[in-house]
PDB file of C-alpha atoms in Angstrom:
ATOM      1  CA  MET A 213      -5.219  18.093  22.207  1.00 61.00           C
ATOM      2  CA  SER A 214      -3.195  21.164  23.216  1.00 89.00           C
ATOM      3  CA  VAL A 215      -5.812  23.673  22.033  1.00 94.00           C
ATOM      4  CA  ALA A 216      -9.517  22.854  21.737  1.00 95.00           C
ATOM      5  CA  THR A 217     -12.301  24.914  20.208  1.00 96.00           C
ATOM      6  CA  THR A 218     -15.992  24.665  21.016  1.00 96.00           C
ATOM      7  CA  ARG A 219     -19.028  26.867  20.550  1.00 96.00           C
ATOM      8  CA  GLU A 220     -21.725  27.360  23.157  1.00 96.00           C
ATOM      9  CA  GLU A 221     -24.569  29.394  21.692  1.00 95.00           C
ATOM     10  CA  SER A 222     -22.881  32.481  20.201  1.00 97.00           C
ATOM     11  CA  VAL A 223     -19.645  32.255  22.218  1.00 98.00           C
ATOM     12  CA  GLY A 224     -16.643  30.486  20.725  1.00 98.00           C
ATOM     13  CA  ILE A 225     -14.350  29.001  23.380  1.00 98.00           C
ATOM     14  CA  ILE A 226     -10.630  28.344  23.008  1.00 98.00           C
ATOM     15  CA  THR A 227      -9.305  26.037  25.744  1.00 97.00           C
ATOM     16  CA  LEU A 228      -5.554  25.772  26.337  1.00 97.00           C
ATOM     17  CA  ASP A 229      -4.665  22.272  27.506  1.00 95.00           C
ATOM     18  CA  ARG A 230      -0.969  21.428  27.368  1.00 94.00           C
ATOM     19  CA  PRO A 231       0.239  20.052  30.714  1.00 93.00           C
ATOM     20  CA  PRO A 232       1.566  21.208  32.999  1.00 92.00           C
ATOM     21  CA  ALA A 233       1.598  24.967  32.325  1.00 93.00           C
ATOM     22  CA  ASN A 234       0.243  25.465  28.787  1.00 94.00           C
ATOM     23  CA  ALA A 235       3.740  26.513  27.713  1.00 92.00           C
ATOM     24  CA  LEU A 236       3.892  27.870  24.182  1.00 94.00           C
ATOM     25  CA  ASP A 237       5.990  25.894  21.726  1.00 93.00           C
ATOM     26  CA  GLU A 238       5.805  25.906  17.935  1.00 93.00           C
ATOM     27  CA  ALA A 239       3.002  23.339  17.766  1.00 93.00           C
ATOM     28  CA  GLN A 240       0.979  25.142  20.448  1.00 94.00           C
ATOM     29  CA  ALA A 241       1.383  28.434  18.586  1.00 94.00           C
ATOM     30  CA  ASP A 242       0.164  26.835  15.351  1.00 95.00           C
ATOM     31  CA  ALA A 243      -2.813  25.235  17.105  1.00 96.00           C
ATOM     32  CA  LEU A 244      -3.762  28.533  18.700  1.00 96.00           C
ATOM     33  CA  ALA A 245      -3.531  30.319  15.342  1.00 96.00           C
ATOM     34  CA  GLU A 246      -5.819  27.719  13.757  1.00 96.00           C
ATOM     35  CA  ALA A 247      -8.336  28.061  16.595  1.00 97.00           C
ATOM     36  CA  VAL A 248      -8.412  31.851  16.293  1.00 97.00           C
ATOM     37  CA  THR A 249      -8.914  31.653  12.525  1.00 96.00           C
ATOM     38  CA  THR A 250     -11.671  29.039  12.847  1.00 96.00           C
ATOM     39  CA  LEU A 251     -13.701  31.015  15.382  1.00 97.00           C
ATOM     40  CA  GLY A 252     -12.932  34.335  13.756  1.00 96.00           C
ATOM     41  CA  GLU A 253     -14.390  33.146  10.442  1.00 96.00           C
ATOM     42  CA  ASP A 254     -17.466  31.462  11.966  1.00 96.00           C
ATOM     43  CA  PRO A 255     -20.434  33.837  11.552  1.00 96.00           C
ATOM     44  CA  ALA A 256     -22.281  32.037  14.366  1.00 97.00           C
ATOM     45  CA  VAL A 257     -19.538  33.073  16.812  1.00 98.00           C
ATOM     46  CA  ARG A 258     -20.223  36.568  18.141  1.00 97.00           C
ATOM     47  CA  ALA A 259     -17.586  36.582  20.921  1.00 98.00           C
ATOM     48  CA  VAL A 260     -14.449  34.565  21.728  1.00 98.00           C
ATOM     49  CA  LEU A 261     -13.465  33.360  25.207  1.00 98.00           C
ATOM     50  CA  ILE A 262      -9.931  32.068  25.876  1.00 98.00           C
ATOM     51  CA  ARG A 263      -9.570  29.880  28.945  1.00 98.00           C
ATOM     52  CA  SER A 264      -7.344  27.181  30.404  1.00 97.00           C
ATOM     53  CA  ALA A 265      -8.044  23.589  31.385  1.00 95.00           C
ATOM     54  CA  ARG A 266      -5.067  23.783  33.758  1.00 94.00           C
ATOM     55  CA  ARG A 267      -4.462  25.536  37.074  1.00 95.00           C
ATOM     56  CA  ILE A 268      -2.156  27.925  35.187  1.00 96.00           C
ATOM     57  CA  PHE A 269      -3.551  30.038  32.348  1.00 97.00           C
ATOM     58  CA  CYS A 270      -0.247  30.051  30.468  1.00 96.00           C
ATOM     59  CA  GLY A 271       3.340  30.071  31.654  1.00 93.00           C
ATOM     60  CA  GLY A 272       4.726  31.611  28.470  1.00 91.00           C
ATOM     61  CA  ALA A 273       7.274  30.246  26.022  1.00 87.00           C
ATOM     62  CA  ASP A 274       8.455  26.669  26.488  1.00 89.00           C
ATOM     63  CA  ILE A 275      11.826  27.074  28.204  1.00 83.00           C
ATOM     64  CA  ALA A 276      12.790  23.453  27.434  1.00 84.00           C
ATOM     65  CA  MET A 277      12.274  24.173  23.742  1.00 87.00           C
ATOM     66  CA  MET A 278      14.428  27.285  23.967  1.00 81.00           C
ATOM     67  CA  GLU A 279      17.077  25.421  25.961  1.00 80.00           C
ATOM     68  CA  SER A 280      17.265  22.814  23.190  1.00 84.00           C
ATOM     69  CA  TRP A 281      18.348  25.617  20.862  1.00 81.00           C
ATOM     70  CA  SER A 282      21.158  26.799  23.140  1.00 75.00           C
ATOM     71  CA  THR A 283      23.900  24.799  21.393  1.00 80.00           C
ATOM     72  CA  LYS A 284      22.625  25.517  17.886  1.00 80.00           C
ATOM     73  CA  PRO A 285      24.588  28.011  15.808  1.00 84.00           C
ATOM     74  CA  ASP A 286      21.313  29.487  14.553  1.00 85.00           C
ATOM     75  CA  ARG A 287      19.700  29.824  17.993  1.00 81.00           C
ATOM     76  CA  GLY A 288      19.161  33.554  17.518  1.00 83.00           C
ATOM     77  CA  ALA A 289      17.380  33.004  14.199  1.00 86.00           C
ATOM     78  CA  ARG A 290      15.254  30.230  15.714  1.00 85.00           C
ATOM     79  CA  LEU A 291      14.184  32.435  18.603  1.00 86.00           C
ATOM     80  CA  ARG A 292      13.424  35.286  16.211  1.00 89.00           C
ATOM     81  CA  ARG A 293      11.211  33.041  14.022  1.00 90.00           C
ATOM     82  CA  PHE A 294       9.337  31.640  17.006  1.00 90.00           C
ATOM     83  CA  THR A 295       8.795  35.055  18.576  1.00 90.00           C
ATOM     84  CA  ALA A 296       7.598  36.430  15.233  1.00 91.00           C
ATOM     85  CA  ARG A 297       5.143  33.540  15.056  1.00 94.00           C
ATOM     86  CA  LEU A 298       3.753  34.440  18.481  1.00 93.00           C
ATOM     87  CA  GLN A 299       3.528  38.091  17.447  1.00 93.00           C
ATOM     88  CA  ASP A 300       1.491  37.034  14.413  1.00 93.00           C
ATOM     89  CA  VAL A 301      -0.877  34.818  16.436  1.00 96.00           C
ATOM     90  CA  PHE A 302      -1.475  37.497  19.055  1.00 96.00           C
ATOM     91  CA  ALA A 303      -1.999  40.112  16.329  1.00 94.00           C
ATOM     92  CA  ARG A 304      -4.735  37.883  14.872  1.00 96.00           C
ATOM     93  CA  ILE A 305      -6.484  37.859  18.234  1.00 97.00           C
ATOM     94  CA  GLU A 306      -6.120  41.628  18.604  1.00 97.00           C
ATOM     95  CA  ALA A 307      -7.499  42.171  15.085  1.00 96.00           C
ATOM     96  CA  LEU A 308     -10.666  40.111  15.603  1.00 97.00           C
ATOM     97  CA  PRO A 309     -13.675  42.329  14.837  1.00 96.00           C
ATOM     98  CA  LYS A 310     -15.659  40.457  17.491  1.00 97.00           C
ATOM     99  CA  PRO A 311     -15.139  40.659  21.268  1.00 98.00           C
ATOM    100  CA  SER A 312     -12.355  38.578  22.818  1.00 98.00           C
ATOM    101  CA  VAL A 313     -12.168  37.771  26.533  1.00 98.00           C
ATOM    102  CA  ALA A 314      -9.306  36.146  28.470  1.00 98.00           C
ATOM    103  CA  ALA A 315     -10.316  34.229  31.606  1.00 98.00           C
ATOM    104  CA  LEU A 316      -7.248  34.349  33.862  1.00 98.00           C
ATOM    105  CA  ALA A 317      -8.173  31.863  36.548  1.00 97.00           C
ATOM    106  CA  GLY A 318      -4.517  30.951  36.996  1.00 97.00           C
ATOM    107  CA  ALA A 319      -1.117  32.528  36.551  1.00 97.00           C
ATOM    108  CA  ALA A 320      -0.367  34.298  33.268  1.00 97.00           C
ATOM    109  CA  THR A 321       3.309  35.099  32.875  1.00 96.00           C
ATOM    110  CA  GLY A 322       5.549  35.964  29.960  1.00 94.00           C
ATOM    111  CA  GLY A 323       3.884  34.899  26.724  1.00 95.00           C
ATOM    112  CA  GLY A 324       0.787  33.961  28.698  1.00 97.00           C
ATOM    113  CA  LEU A 325       0.213  37.567  29.730  1.00 97.00           C
ATOM    114  CA  GLU A 326       1.136  38.702  26.209  1.00 96.00           C
ATOM    115  CA  LEU A 327      -1.638  36.441  24.927  1.00 98.00           C
ATOM    116  CA  ALA A 328      -4.117  37.960  27.382  1.00 98.00           C
ATOM    117  CA  LEU A 329      -3.039  41.501  26.470  1.00 98.00           C
ATOM    118  CA  ALA A 330      -4.022  40.803  22.864  1.00 97.00           C
ATOM    119  CA  CYS A 331      -7.636  40.245  23.963  1.00 98.00           C
ATOM    120  CA  ASP A 332     -10.134  43.087  24.271  1.00 98.00           C
ATOM    121  CA  PHE A 333     -11.060  42.136  27.841  1.00 98.00           C
ATOM    122  CA  ARG A 334      -9.316  40.396  30.743  1.00 98.00           C
ATOM    123  CA  VAL A 335     -10.965  38.929  33.838  1.00 98.00           C
ATOM    124  CA  ALA A 336      -8.478  37.728  36.474  1.00 98.00           C
ATOM    125  CA  GLY A 337      -8.611  35.990  39.779  1.00 98.00           C
ATOM    126  CA  ALA A 338      -7.793  38.485  42.538  1.00 98.00           C
ATOM    127  CA  SER A 339      -4.823  36.471  43.794  1.00 97.00           C
ATOM    128  CA  VAL A 340      -3.408  34.994  40.561  1.00 98.00           C
ATOM    129  CA  LYS A 341       0.087  36.027  39.527  1.00 98.00           C
ATOM    130  CA  LEU A 342       0.564  38.093  36.373  1.00 98.00           C
ATOM    131  CA  GLY A 343       3.723  39.531  34.887  1.00 97.00           C
ATOM    132  CA  LEU A 344       6.382  39.804  32.212  1.00 94.00           C
ATOM    133  CA  PRO A 345       9.519  38.589  34.016  1.00 92.00           C
ATOM    134  CA  GLU A 346      11.713  37.890  30.976  1.00 90.00           C
ATOM    135  CA  VAL A 347      14.324  40.558  31.772  1.00 89.00           C
ATOM    136  CA  GLY A 348      15.115  38.574  34.917  1.00 89.00           C
ATOM    137  CA  ILE A 349      16.355  35.673  32.774  1.00 86.00           C
ATOM    138  CA  GLY A 350      18.204  37.866  30.316  1.00 85.00           C
ATOM    139  CA  LEU A 351      15.498  38.202  27.675  1.00 86.00           C
ATOM    140  CA  LEU A 352      12.548  40.525  27.090  1.00 88.00           C
ATOM    141  CA  PRO A 353       8.808  40.057  26.392  1.00 90.00           C
ATOM    142  CA  GLY A 354       9.145  40.139  22.608  1.00 90.00           C
ATOM    143  CA  ALA A 355       5.758  38.760  21.554  1.00 92.00           C
ATOM    144  CA  GLY A 356       4.156  42.183  21.892  1.00 92.00           C
ATOM    145  CA  GLY A 357       4.541  42.594  25.643  1.00 93.00           C
ATOM    146  CA  THR A 358       6.599  45.779  25.686  1.00 93.00           C
ATOM    147  CA  GLN A 359       4.272  47.385  23.143  1.00 91.00           C
ATOM    148  CA  ARG A 360       0.797  46.340  24.329  1.00 93.00           C
ATOM    149  CA  LEU A 361       1.465  46.845  28.031  1.00 95.00           C
ATOM    150  CA  THR A 362       2.882  50.331  27.396  1.00 93.00           C
ATOM    151  CA  ARG A 363      -0.098  51.302  25.212  1.00 92.00           C
ATOM    152  CA  LEU A 364      -2.567  49.838  27.677  1.00 95.00           C
ATOM    153  CA  ALA A 365      -1.249  50.994  31.037  1.00 96.00           C
ATOM    154  CA  GLY A 366       1.447  53.551  30.225  1.00 95.00           C
ATOM    155  CA  PRO A 367       5.261  53.669  30.455  1.00 95.00           C
ATOM    156  CA  SER A 368       5.323  53.789  34.256  1.00 97.00           C
ATOM    157  CA  VAL A 369       3.486  50.470  34.585  1.00 97.00           C
ATOM    158  CA  ALA A 370       5.562  48.965  31.767  1.00 96.00           C
ATOM    159  CA  HIS A 371       8.735  50.007  33.599  1.00 96.00           C
ATOM    160  CA  ARG A 372       7.471  48.397  36.772  1.00 97.00           C
ATOM    161  CA  LEU A 373       6.535  45.046  35.242  1.00 97.00           C
ATOM    162  CA  VAL A 374       8.953  44.735  32.322  1.00 94.00           C
ATOM    163  CA  LEU A 375      12.089  46.485  33.585  1.00 95.00           C
ATOM    164  CA  GLY A 376      11.415  45.457  37.176  1.00 96.00           C
ATOM    165  CA  ALA A 377      10.547  41.853  36.191  1.00 94.00           C
ATOM    166  CA  GLU A 378       7.790  42.048  38.806  1.00 96.00           C
ATOM    167  CA  LEU A 379       4.881  39.669  39.238  1.00 97.00           C
ATOM    168  CA  VAL A 380       1.697  41.260  40.576  1.00 98.00           C
ATOM    169  CA  THR A 381      -1.629  39.878  41.749  1.00 98.00           C
ATOM    170  CA  GLY A 382      -4.792  40.129  39.712  1.00 98.00           C
ATOM    171  CA  ARG A 383      -6.076  42.744  42.165  1.00 98.00           C
ATOM    172  CA  THR A 384      -2.989  44.899  41.676  1.00 98.00           C
ATOM    173  CA  ALA A 385      -3.216  44.375  37.916  1.00 98.00           C
ATOM    174  CA  GLU A 386      -6.771  45.740  38.033  1.00 98.00           C
ATOM    175  CA  GLN A 387      -5.569  48.827  39.921  1.00 98.00           C
ATOM    176  CA  LEU A 388      -2.802  49.345  37.359  1.00 98.00           C
ATOM    177  CA  GLY A 389      -5.206  49.025  34.425  1.00 97.00           C
ATOM    178  CA  ILE A 390      -3.739  45.767  33.105  1.00 98.00           C
ATOM    179  CA  VAL A 391      -6.960  43.801  33.582  1.00 98.00           C
ATOM    180  CA  GLN A 392     -10.451  45.275  33.640  1.00 98.00           C
ATOM    181  CA  TRP A 393     -11.806  43.032  36.408  1.00 98.00           C
ATOM    182  CA  ALA A 394     -10.279  41.110  39.299  1.00 98.00           C
ATOM    183  CA  THR A 395     -12.661  38.839  41.138  1.00 97.00           C
ATOM    184  CA  ASP A 396     -12.725  36.685  44.250  1.00 95.00           C
ATOM    185  CA  VAL A 397     -15.433  34.450  42.787  1.00 92.00           C
ATOM    186  CA  ASP A 398     -15.269  32.014  39.873  1.00 95.00           C
ATOM    187  CA  VAL A 399     -13.288  33.670  37.084  1.00 97.00           C
ATOM    188  CA  GLU A 400     -14.667  31.554  34.270  1.00 96.00           C
ATOM    189  CA  THR A 401     -18.255  32.208  35.319  1.00 97.00           C
ATOM    190  CA  GLU A 402     -17.575  35.949  35.314  1.00 97.00           C
ATOM    191  CA  ALA A 403     -15.713  35.817  32.012  1.00 98.00           C
ATOM    192  CA  ARG A 404     -18.412  33.714  30.360  1.00 98.00           C
ATOM    193  CA  ALA A 405     -21.153  36.085  31.537  1.00 97.00           C
ATOM    194  CA  LEU A 406     -19.160  38.959  30.034  1.00 98.00           C
ATOM    195  CA  ALA A 407     -18.690  37.090  26.738  1.00 98.00           C
ATOM    196  CA  ASP A 408     -22.428  36.305  26.601  1.00 98.00           C
ATOM    197  CA  ARG A 409     -23.282  39.971  27.110  1.00 98.00           C
ATOM    198  CA  LEU A 410     -20.780  41.173  24.523  1.00 98.00           C
ATOM    199  CA  ALA A 411     -22.084  38.642  22.018  1.00 98.00           C
ATOM    200  CA  GLN A 412     -25.426  40.453  22.047  1.00 97.00           C
ATOM    201  CA  LEU A 413     -23.933  43.755  20.858  1.00 97.00           C
ATOM    202  CA  PRO A 414     -24.403  44.792  17.207  1.00 95.00           C
ATOM    203  CA  PRO A 415     -21.348  43.343  15.411  1.00 95.00           C
ATOM    204  CA  ALA A 416     -20.832  46.192  12.947  1.00 95.00           C
ATOM    205  CA  ALA A 417     -20.962  48.839  15.658  1.00 96.00           C
ATOM    206  CA  TYR A 418     -18.582  46.876  17.884  1.00 97.00           C
ATOM    207  CA  ALA A 419     -16.053  46.388  15.088  1.00 96.00           C
ATOM    208  CA  ALA A 420     -16.256  50.031  14.020  1.00 95.00           C
ATOM    209  CA  ALA A 421     -15.821  51.335  17.574  1.00 95.00           C
ATOM    210  CA  LYS A 422     -12.848  49.021  18.080  1.00 95.00           C
ATOM    211  CA  ARG A 423     -11.196  50.344  14.929  1.00 94.00           C
ATOM    212  CA  CYS A 424     -11.669  53.883  16.208  1.00 94.00           C
ATOM    213  CA  ILE A 425     -10.067  53.045  19.542  1.00 93.00           C
ATOM    214  CA  VAL A 426      -7.073  51.550  17.713  1.00 90.00           C
ATOM    215  CA  ALA A 427      -6.865  54.676  15.536  1.00 90.00           C
ATOM    216  CA  ALA A 428      -6.535  56.807  18.676  1.00 88.00           C
ATOM    217  CA  ARG A 429      -2.889  55.720  18.842  1.00 80.00           C
ATOM    218  CA  GLY A 430      -2.149  57.823  15.744  1.00 75.00           C
ATOM    219  CA  ASP A 431      -3.289  61.102  14.250  1.00 75.00           C
ATOM    220  CA  GLU A 432      -6.285  59.849  12.289  1.00 78.00           C
ATOM    221  CA  GLY A 433      -8.645  58.901  15.120  1.00 74.00           C
ATOM    222  CA  PHE A 434     -11.144  61.743  14.739  1.00 76.00           C
ATOM    223  CA  ALA A 435     -11.364  61.257  10.974  1.00 81.00           C
ATOM    224  CA  ARG A 436     -11.865  57.514  11.505  1.00 80.00           C
ATOM    225  CA  GLU A 437     -14.782  58.236  13.847  1.00 76.00           C
ATOM    226  CA  LEU A 438     -16.471  60.302  11.128  1.00 77.00           C
ATOM    227  CA  ASP A 439     -15.965  57.581   8.510  1.00 83.00           C
ATOM    228  CA  GLU A 440     -17.189  54.767  10.733  1.00 82.00           C
ATOM    229  CA  ILE A 441     -20.269  56.486  12.158  1.00 77.00           C
ATOM    230  CA  SER A 442     -21.416  57.635   8.715  1.00 80.00           C
ATOM    231  CA  ARG A 443     -21.198  54.022   7.484  1.00 80.00           C
ATOM    232  CA  LEU A 444     -23.007  52.633  10.533  1.00 82.00           C
ATOM    233  CA  ILE A 445     -26.050  54.853  10.055  1.00 77.00           C
ATOM    234  CA  GLU A 446     -26.621  53.119   6.709  1.00 84.00           C
ATOM    235  CA  THR A 447     -26.733  49.594   8.182  1.00 84.00           C
ATOM    236  CA  PRO A 448     -30.012  47.756   8.906  1.00 88.00           C
ATOM    237  CA  ASP A 449     -28.877  46.881  12.443  1.00 86.00           C
ATOM    238  CA  THR A 450     -28.322  50.500  13.381  1.00 82.00           C
ATOM    239  CA  ALA A 451     -31.525  51.650  11.687  1.00 82.00           C
ATOM    240  CA  GLY A 452     -33.564  49.152  13.711  1.00 86.00           C
ATOM    241  CA  LEU A 453     -31.828  49.956  16.996  1.00 83.00           C
ATOM    242  CA  LEU A 454     -32.228  53.703  16.517  1.00 76.00           C
ATOM    243  CA  ALA A 455     -35.904  53.318  15.635  1.00 83.00           C
ATOM    244  CA  GLY A 456     -36.467  51.313  18.808  1.00 84.00           C
ATOM    245  CA  PHE A 457     -34.582  53.880  20.895  1.00 74.00           C
ATOM    246  CA  VAL A 458     -36.614  56.753  19.487  1.00 74.00           C
ATOM    247  CA  ALA A 459     -39.883  54.878  20.067  1.00 81.00           C
ATOM    248  CA  ARG A 460     -38.987  54.238  23.712  1.00 81.00           C
ATOM    249  CA  ALA A 461     -37.966  57.857  24.245  1.00 70.00           C
ATOM    250  CA  ARG A 462     -41.316  59.267  23.080  1.00 65.00           C
TER     251      ARG A 462
END
């Protein structure tokens, strides 16, 4: 199976397993979309962890698949449809109201890094290679890479990785703000501990805060904060948590 889903307590786990490099073809994209939908709709899943069963997290789009289109008169339309499919899958991950964590224990390049950028959190091995090198082969990271990397780390970093077609280590990616944590110890252990902690957060508050962060990209962020916080105060979860906080503070 190219993509497997499991649940351990309140953490849903998506495991990429398509030898040798978890390259993304049409079937892999469909399987990933199904996994995201399944875990996203499961009320018992409070956080989602995306990991790899291979030494590489994900090497991006399947070049052999794209090469097979090279003699087709509709190769441009085929590439457009496939890239749009990846955009849709990654947008589903980004839109999850529950925490999503990418465990980058191996290289994440091209579409593999685009997949990780769609997650809320990224934990990388200090020495793994990360990047968006598509310009070097005459393409560009079209599955959200130019947009998410620029929003996340700024135009300067996007210029360096996208326009420079540069691969960086996990440690450098942490310094550039591309991943939140780079570690010299076991990546999956660190990522799982993070997912377990995030799964304990109040779901409504997490989802509302995430929507506010997204709204910061436009002009409505402050108004969204007012709307969300006024709704949260009416929820039983928030009422109980506030009552406990007040009792401890007395």
